[in-house]
PDB file of C-alpha atoms and ligand atoms in Angstrom:
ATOM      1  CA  UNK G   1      15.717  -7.206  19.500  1.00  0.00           C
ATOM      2  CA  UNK G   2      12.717  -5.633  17.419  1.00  0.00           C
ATOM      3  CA  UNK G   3      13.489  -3.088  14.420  1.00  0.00           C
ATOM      4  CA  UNK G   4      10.543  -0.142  14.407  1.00  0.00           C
ATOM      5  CA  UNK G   5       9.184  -1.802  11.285  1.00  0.00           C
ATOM      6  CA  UNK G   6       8.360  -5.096  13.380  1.00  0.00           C
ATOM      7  CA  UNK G   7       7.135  -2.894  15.945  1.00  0.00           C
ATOM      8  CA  UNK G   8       4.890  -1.069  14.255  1.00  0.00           C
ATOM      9  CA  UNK G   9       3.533  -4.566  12.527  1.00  0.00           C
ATOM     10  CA  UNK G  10       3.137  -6.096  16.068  1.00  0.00           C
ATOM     11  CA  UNK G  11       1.039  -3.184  17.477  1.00  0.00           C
ATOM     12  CA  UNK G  12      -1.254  -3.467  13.994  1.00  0.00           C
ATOM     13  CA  UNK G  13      -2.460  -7.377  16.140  1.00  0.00           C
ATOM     14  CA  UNK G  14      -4.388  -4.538  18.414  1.00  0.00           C
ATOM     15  CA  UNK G  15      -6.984  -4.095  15.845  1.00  0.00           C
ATOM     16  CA  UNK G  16      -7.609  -7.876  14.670  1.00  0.00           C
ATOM     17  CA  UNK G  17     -11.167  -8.534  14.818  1.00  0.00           C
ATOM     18  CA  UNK G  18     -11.591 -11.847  15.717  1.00  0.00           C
ATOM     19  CA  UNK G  19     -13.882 -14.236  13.327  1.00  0.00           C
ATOM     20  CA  UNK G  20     -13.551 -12.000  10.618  1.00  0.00           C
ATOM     21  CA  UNK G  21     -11.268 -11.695   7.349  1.00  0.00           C
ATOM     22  CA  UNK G  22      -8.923  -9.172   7.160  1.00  0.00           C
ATOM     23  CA  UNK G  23      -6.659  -7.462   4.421  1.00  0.00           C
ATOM     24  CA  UNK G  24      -2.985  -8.005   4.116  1.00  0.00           C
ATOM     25  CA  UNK G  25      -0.530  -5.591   2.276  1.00  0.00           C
ATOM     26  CA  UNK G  26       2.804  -6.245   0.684  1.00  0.00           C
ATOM     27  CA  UNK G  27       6.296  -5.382   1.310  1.00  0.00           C
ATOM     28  CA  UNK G  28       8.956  -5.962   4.495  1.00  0.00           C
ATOM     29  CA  UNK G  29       7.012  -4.076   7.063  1.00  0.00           C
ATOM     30  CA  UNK G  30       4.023  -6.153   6.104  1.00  0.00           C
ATOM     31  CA  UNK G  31       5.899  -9.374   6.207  1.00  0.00           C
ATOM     32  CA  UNK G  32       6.610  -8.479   9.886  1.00  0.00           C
ATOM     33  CA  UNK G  33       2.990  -8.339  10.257  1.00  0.00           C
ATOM     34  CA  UNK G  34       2.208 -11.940   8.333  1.00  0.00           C
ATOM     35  CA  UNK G  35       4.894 -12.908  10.682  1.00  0.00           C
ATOM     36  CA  UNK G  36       3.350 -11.766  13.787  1.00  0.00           C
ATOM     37  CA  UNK G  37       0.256 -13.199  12.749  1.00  0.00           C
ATOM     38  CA  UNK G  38       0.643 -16.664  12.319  1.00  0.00           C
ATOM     39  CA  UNK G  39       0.561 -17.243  16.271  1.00  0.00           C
ATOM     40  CA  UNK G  40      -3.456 -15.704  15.828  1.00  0.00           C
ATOM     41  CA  UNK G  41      -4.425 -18.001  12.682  1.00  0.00           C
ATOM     42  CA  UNK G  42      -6.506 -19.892  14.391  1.00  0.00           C
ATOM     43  CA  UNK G  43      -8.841 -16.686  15.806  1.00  0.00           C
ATOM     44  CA  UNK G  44      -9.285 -15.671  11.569  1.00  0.00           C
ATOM     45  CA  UNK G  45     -11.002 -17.717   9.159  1.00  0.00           C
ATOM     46  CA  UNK G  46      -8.219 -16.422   6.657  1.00  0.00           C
ATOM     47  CA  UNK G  47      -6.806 -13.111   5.108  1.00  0.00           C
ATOM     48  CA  UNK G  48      -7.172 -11.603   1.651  1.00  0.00           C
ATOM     49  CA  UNK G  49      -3.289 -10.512  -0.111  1.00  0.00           C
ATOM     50  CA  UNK G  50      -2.713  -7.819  -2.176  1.00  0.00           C
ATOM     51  CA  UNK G  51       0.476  -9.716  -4.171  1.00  0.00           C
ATOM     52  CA  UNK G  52       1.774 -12.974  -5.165  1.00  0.00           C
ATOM     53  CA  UNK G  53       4.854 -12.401  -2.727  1.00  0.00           C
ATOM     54  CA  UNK G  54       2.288 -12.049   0.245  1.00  0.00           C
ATOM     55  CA  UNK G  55      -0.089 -14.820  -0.862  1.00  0.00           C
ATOM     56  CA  UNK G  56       3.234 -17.088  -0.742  1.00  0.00           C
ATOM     57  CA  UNK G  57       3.970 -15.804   2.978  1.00  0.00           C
ATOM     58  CA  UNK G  58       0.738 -16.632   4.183  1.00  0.00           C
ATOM     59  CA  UNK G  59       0.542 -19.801   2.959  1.00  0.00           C
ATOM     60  CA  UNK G  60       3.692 -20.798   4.001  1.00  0.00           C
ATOM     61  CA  UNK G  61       2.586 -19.829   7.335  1.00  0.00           C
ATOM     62  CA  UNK G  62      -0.275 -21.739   7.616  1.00  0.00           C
ATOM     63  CA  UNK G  63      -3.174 -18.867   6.803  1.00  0.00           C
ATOM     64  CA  UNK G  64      -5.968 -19.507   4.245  1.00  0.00           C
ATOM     65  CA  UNK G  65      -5.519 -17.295   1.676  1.00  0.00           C
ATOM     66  CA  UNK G  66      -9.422 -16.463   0.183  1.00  0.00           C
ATOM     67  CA  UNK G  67     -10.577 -14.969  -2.671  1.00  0.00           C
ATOM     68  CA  UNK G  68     -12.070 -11.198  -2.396  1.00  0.00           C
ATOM     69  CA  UNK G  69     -14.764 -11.725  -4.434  1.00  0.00           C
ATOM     70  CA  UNK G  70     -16.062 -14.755  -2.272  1.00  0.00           C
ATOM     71  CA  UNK G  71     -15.514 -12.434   1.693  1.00  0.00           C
ATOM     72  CA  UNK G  72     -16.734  -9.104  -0.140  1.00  0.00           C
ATOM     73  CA  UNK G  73     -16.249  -6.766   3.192  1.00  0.00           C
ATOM     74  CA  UNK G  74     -13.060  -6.974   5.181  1.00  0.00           C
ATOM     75  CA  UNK G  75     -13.126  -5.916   8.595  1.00  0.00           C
ATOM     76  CA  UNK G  76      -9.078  -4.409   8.488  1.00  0.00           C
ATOM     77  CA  UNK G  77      -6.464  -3.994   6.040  1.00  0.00           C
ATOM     78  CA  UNK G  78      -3.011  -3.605   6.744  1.00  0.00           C
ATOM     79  CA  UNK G  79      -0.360  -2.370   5.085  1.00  0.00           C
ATOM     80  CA  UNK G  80       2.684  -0.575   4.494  1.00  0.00           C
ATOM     81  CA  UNK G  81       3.426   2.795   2.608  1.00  0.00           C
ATOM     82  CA  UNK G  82       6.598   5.014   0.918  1.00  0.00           C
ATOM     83  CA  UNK G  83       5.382   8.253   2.726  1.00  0.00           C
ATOM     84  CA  UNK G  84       2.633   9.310   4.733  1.00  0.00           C
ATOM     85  CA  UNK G  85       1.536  12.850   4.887  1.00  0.00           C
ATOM     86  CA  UNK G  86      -0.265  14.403   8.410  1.00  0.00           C
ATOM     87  CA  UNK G  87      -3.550  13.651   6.900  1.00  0.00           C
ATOM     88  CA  UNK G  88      -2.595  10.220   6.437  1.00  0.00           C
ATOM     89  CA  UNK G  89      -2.957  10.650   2.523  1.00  0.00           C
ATOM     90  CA  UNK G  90      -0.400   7.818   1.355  1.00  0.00           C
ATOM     91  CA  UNK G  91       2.413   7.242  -1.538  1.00  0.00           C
ATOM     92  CA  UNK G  92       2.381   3.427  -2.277  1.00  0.00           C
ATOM     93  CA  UNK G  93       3.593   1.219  -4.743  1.00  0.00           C
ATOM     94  CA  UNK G  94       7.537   0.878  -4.132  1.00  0.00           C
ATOM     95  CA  UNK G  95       6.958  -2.823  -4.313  1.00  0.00           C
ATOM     96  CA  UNK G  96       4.808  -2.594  -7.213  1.00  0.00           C
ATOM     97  CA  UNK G  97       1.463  -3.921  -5.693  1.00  0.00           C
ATOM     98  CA  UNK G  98      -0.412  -0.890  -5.820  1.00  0.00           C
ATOM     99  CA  UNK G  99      -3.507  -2.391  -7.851  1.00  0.00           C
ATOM    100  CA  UNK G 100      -4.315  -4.434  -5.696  1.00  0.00           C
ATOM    101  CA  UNK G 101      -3.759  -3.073  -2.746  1.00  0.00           C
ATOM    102  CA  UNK G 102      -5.900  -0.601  -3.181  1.00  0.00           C
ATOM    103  CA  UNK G 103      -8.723  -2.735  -4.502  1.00  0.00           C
ATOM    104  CA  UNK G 104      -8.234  -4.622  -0.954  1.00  0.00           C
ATOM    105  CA  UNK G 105      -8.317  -0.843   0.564  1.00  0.00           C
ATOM    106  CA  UNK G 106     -11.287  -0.229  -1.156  1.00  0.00           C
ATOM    107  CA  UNK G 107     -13.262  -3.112   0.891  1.00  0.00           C
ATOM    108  CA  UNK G 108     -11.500  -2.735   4.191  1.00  0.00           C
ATOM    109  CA  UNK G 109     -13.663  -0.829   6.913  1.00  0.00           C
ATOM    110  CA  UNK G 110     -10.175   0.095   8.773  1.00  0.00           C
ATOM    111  CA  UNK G 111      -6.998   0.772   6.851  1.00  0.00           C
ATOM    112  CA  UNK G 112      -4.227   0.517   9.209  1.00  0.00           C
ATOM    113  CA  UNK G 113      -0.547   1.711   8.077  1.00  0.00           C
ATOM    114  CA  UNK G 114       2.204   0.373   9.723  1.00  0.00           C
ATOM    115  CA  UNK G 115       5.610   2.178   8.780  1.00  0.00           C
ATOM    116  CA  UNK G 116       9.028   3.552  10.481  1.00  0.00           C
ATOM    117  CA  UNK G 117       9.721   7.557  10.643  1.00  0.00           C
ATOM    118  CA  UNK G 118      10.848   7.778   7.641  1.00  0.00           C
ATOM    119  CA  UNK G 119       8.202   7.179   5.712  1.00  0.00           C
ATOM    120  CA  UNK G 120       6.782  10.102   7.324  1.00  0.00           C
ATOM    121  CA  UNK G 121       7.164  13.348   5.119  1.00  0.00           C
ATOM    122  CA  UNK G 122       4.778  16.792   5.181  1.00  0.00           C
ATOM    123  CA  UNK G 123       4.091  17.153   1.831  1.00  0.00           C
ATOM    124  CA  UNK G 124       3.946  13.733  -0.130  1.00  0.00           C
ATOM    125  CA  UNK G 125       6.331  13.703  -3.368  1.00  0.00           C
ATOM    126  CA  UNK G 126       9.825  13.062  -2.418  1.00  0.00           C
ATOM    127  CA  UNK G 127       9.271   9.497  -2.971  1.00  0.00           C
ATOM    128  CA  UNK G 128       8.593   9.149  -6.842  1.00  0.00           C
ATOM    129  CA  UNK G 129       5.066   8.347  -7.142  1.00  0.00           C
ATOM    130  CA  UNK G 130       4.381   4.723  -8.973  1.00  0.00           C
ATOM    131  CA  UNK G 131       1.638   4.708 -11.451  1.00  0.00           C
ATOM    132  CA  UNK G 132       0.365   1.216 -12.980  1.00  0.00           C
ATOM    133  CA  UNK G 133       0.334   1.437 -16.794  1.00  0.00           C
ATOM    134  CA  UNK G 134      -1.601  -0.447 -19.589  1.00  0.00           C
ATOM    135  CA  UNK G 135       2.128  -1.857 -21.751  1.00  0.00           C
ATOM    136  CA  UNK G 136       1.028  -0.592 -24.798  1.00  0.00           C
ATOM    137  CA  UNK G 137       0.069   2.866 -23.002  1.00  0.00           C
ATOM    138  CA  UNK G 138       3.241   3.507 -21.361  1.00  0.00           C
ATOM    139  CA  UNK G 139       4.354   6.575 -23.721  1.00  0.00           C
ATOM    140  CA  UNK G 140       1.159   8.279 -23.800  1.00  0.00           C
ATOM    141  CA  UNK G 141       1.348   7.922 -19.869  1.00  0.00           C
ATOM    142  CA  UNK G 142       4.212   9.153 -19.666  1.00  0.00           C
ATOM    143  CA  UNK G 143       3.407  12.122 -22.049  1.00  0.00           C
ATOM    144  CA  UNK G 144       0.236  13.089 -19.999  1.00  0.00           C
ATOM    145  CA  UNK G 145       2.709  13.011 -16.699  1.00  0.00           C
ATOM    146  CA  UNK G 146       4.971  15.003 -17.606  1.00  0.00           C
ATOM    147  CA  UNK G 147       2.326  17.864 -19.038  1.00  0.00           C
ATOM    148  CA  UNK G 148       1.336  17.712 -15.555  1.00  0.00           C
ATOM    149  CA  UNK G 149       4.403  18.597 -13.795  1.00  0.00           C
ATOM    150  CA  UNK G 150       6.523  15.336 -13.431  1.00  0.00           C
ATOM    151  CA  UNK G 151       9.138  13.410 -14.842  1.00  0.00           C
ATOM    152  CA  UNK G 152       7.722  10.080 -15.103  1.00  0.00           C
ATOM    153  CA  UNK G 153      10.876   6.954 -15.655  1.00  0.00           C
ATOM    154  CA  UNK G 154      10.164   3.419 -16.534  1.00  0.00           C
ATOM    155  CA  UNK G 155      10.648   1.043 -13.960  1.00  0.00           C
ATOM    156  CA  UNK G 156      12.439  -1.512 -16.507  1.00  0.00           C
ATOM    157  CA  UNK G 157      12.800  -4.907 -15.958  1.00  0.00           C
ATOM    158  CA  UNK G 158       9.302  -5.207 -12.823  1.00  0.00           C
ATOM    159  CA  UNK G 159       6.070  -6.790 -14.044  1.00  0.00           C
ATOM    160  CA  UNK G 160       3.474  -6.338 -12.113  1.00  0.00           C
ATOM    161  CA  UNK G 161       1.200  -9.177 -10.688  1.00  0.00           C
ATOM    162  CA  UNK G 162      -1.625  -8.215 -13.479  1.00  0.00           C
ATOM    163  CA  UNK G 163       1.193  -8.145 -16.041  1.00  0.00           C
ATOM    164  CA  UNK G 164       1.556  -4.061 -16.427  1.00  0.00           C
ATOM    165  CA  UNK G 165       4.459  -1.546 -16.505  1.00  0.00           C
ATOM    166  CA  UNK G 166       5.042   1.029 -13.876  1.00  0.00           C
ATOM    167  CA  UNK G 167       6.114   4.462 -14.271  1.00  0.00           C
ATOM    168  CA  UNK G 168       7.328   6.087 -11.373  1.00  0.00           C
ATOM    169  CA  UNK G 169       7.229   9.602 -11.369  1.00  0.00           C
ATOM    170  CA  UNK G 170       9.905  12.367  -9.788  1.00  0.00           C
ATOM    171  CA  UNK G 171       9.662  15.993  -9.439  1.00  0.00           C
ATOM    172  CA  UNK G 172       5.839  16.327  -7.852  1.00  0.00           C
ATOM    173  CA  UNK G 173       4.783  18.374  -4.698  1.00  0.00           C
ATOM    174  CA  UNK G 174       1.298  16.638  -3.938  1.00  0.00           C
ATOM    175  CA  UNK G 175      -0.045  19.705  -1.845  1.00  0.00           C
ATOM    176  CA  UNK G 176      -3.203  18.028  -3.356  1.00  0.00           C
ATOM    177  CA  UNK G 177      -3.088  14.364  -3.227  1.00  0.00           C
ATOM    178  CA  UNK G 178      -7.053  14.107  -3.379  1.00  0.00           C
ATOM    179  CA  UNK G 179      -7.212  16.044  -6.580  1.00  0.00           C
ATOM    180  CA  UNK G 180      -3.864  14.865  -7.858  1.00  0.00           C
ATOM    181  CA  UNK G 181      -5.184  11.007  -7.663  1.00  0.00           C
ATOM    182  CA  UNK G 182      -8.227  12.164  -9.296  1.00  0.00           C
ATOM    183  CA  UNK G 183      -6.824  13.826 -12.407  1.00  0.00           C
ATOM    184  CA  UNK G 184      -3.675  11.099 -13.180  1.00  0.00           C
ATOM    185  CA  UNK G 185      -6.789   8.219 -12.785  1.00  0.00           C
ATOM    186  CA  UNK G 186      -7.953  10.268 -16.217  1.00  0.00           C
ATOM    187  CA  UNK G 187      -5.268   9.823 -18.006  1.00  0.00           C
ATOM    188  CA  UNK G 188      -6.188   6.889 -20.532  1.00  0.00           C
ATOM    189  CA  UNK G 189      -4.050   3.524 -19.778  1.00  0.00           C
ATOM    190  CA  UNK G 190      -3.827   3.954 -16.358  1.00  0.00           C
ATOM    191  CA  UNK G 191      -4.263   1.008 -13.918  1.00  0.00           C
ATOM    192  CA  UNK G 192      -3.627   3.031 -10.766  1.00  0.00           C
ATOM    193  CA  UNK G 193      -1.680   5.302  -8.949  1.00  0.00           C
ATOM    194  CA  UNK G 194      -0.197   4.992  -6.247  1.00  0.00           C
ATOM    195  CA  UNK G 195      -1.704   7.482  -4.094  1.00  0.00           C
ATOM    196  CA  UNK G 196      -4.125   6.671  -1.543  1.00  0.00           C
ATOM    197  CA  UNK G 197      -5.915  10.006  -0.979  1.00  0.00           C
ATOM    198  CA  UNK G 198      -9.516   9.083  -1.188  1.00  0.00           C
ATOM    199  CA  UNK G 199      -9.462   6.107   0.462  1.00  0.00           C
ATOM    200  CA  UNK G 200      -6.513   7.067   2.726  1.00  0.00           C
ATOM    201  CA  UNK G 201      -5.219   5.369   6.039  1.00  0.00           C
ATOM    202  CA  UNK G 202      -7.914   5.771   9.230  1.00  0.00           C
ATOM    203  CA  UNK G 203      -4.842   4.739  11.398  1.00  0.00           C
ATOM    204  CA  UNK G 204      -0.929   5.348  11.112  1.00  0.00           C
ATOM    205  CA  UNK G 205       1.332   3.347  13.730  1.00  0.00           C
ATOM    206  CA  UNK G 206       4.842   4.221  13.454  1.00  0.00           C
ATOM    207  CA  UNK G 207       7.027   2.157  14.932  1.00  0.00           C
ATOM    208  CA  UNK G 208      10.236   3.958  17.325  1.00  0.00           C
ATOM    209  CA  UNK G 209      13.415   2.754  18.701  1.00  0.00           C
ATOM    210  CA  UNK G 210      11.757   2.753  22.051  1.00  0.00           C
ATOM    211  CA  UNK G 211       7.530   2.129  21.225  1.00  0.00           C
ATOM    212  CA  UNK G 212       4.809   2.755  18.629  1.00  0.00           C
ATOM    213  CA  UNK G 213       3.250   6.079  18.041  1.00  0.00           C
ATOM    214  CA  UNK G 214      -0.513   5.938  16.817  1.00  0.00           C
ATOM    215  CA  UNK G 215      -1.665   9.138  14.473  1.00  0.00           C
ATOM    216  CA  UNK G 216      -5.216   9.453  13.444  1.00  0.00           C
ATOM    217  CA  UNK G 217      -6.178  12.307  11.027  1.00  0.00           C
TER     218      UNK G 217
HETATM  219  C1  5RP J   1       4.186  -2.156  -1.993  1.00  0.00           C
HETATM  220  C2  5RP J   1       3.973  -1.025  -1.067  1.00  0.00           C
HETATM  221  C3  5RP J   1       4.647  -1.092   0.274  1.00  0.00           C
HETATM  222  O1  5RP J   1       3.693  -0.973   1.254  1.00  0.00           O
HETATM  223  C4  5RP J   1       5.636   0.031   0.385  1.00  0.00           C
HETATM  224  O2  5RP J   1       6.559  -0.039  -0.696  1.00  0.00           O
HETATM  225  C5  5RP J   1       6.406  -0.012   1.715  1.00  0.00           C
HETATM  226  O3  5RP J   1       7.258  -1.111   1.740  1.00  0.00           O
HETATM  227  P1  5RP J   1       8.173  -1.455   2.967  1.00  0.00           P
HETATM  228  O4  5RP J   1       7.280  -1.894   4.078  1.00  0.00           O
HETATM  229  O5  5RP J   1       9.068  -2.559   2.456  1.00  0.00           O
HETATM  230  O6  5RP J   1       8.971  -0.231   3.341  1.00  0.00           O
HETATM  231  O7  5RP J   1       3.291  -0.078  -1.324  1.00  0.00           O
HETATM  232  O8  5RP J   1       3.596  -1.916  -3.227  1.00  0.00           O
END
């Protein structure tokens, strides 16, 4: 029997382009969707990862893993998220992969989020939003935060992939996640935060107990 995470990840298949490279997320939804696609290697030449964890997956499934700079344009990306607003504006990060998620993001010409219900909220914030910090930064991050609103807490003990600290910040109602993203990407020593506003999903399947509902902005 399927969970709604592994049916959300199967219905993501749908928008495989075949011949082309696509973009692959991180986290337990998305390893559904590695999962899934190891019967369709052989219609990809390979897929870009956002994480170590993921690149592991892959590989131990049998899909070339290739370097970004070397495919430039990806034809999808999918991936998970924490929360998902009506507008499809995202919270990511939980799994601490937000860099380079969004760099994959960035280059994908369809962003497809796979998720369950609950990651769906209206007004993104309940989740505490991750922010990628610069070590030596981390206090003046967390100074600029919480002049903004929040109450930013080190997430001690996780490393990130590009060897930086993450703050993850409780206590925000993003009723602007475009402008939001825009102001804590000023703050000096941060990598990235976790919300994906400007380049935010073009597709949302979440997955039911019974099916998969699809929700386009
Ligand atoms: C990792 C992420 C994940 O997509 C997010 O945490 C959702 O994870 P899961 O599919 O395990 O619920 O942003 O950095």
């Amino acid at each position: 029997m399927s969970s709604p995470k592994q049916r959300a990840a199967a219905a993501a298949l749908a928008y495989l382009k075949p011949d082309t490279v696509l973009g692959v997320g991180t986290g337990s939804t998305v390893n559904f969707f590695i999962d899934a696609l190891a019967a369709h290697r052989d219609r990809i030449p390979g897929a870009v990862s956002s994480s170590n964890a993921s690149t592991e997956r892959l590989n131990a499934l049998g899909i070339p893993v290739l370097d970004l700079n070397a495919v430039g344009r990806l034809s999808l990306y999918v991936d998970g998220a924490d929360e998902a607003d009506p507008g499809l504006h995202l919270i990511k990060g939980g799994g601490a992969a937000l860099t380079r998620e969004k760099i994959v993001a960035a280059c994908a010409d369809t962003f497809v989020c796979i998720a369950d219900a609950s990651k769906q909220v209206s007004v993104l914030g309940r989740f505490p939003l991750p922010v990628e910090v610069i070590p030596m930064a981390r206090i003046h991050v967390a100074e600029a935060l919480r002049a903004m609103g929040g109450n930013p807490r080190w997430r001690e003990g996780v490393v990130t992939d590009n060897g930086n600290d993450i703050l993850d910040v409780h206590g925000l109602a993003i009723t602007d996640p475009v402008a939001l993203e825009q102001q804590i990407n000023q703050i000096v020593g941060v990598v990235t935060v976790g919300l994906f506003a400007g380049r935010k999903a073009d597709v949302l399947l979440i997955g039911e107990d019974q099916g998969v509902i699809t929700i386009k902005p």
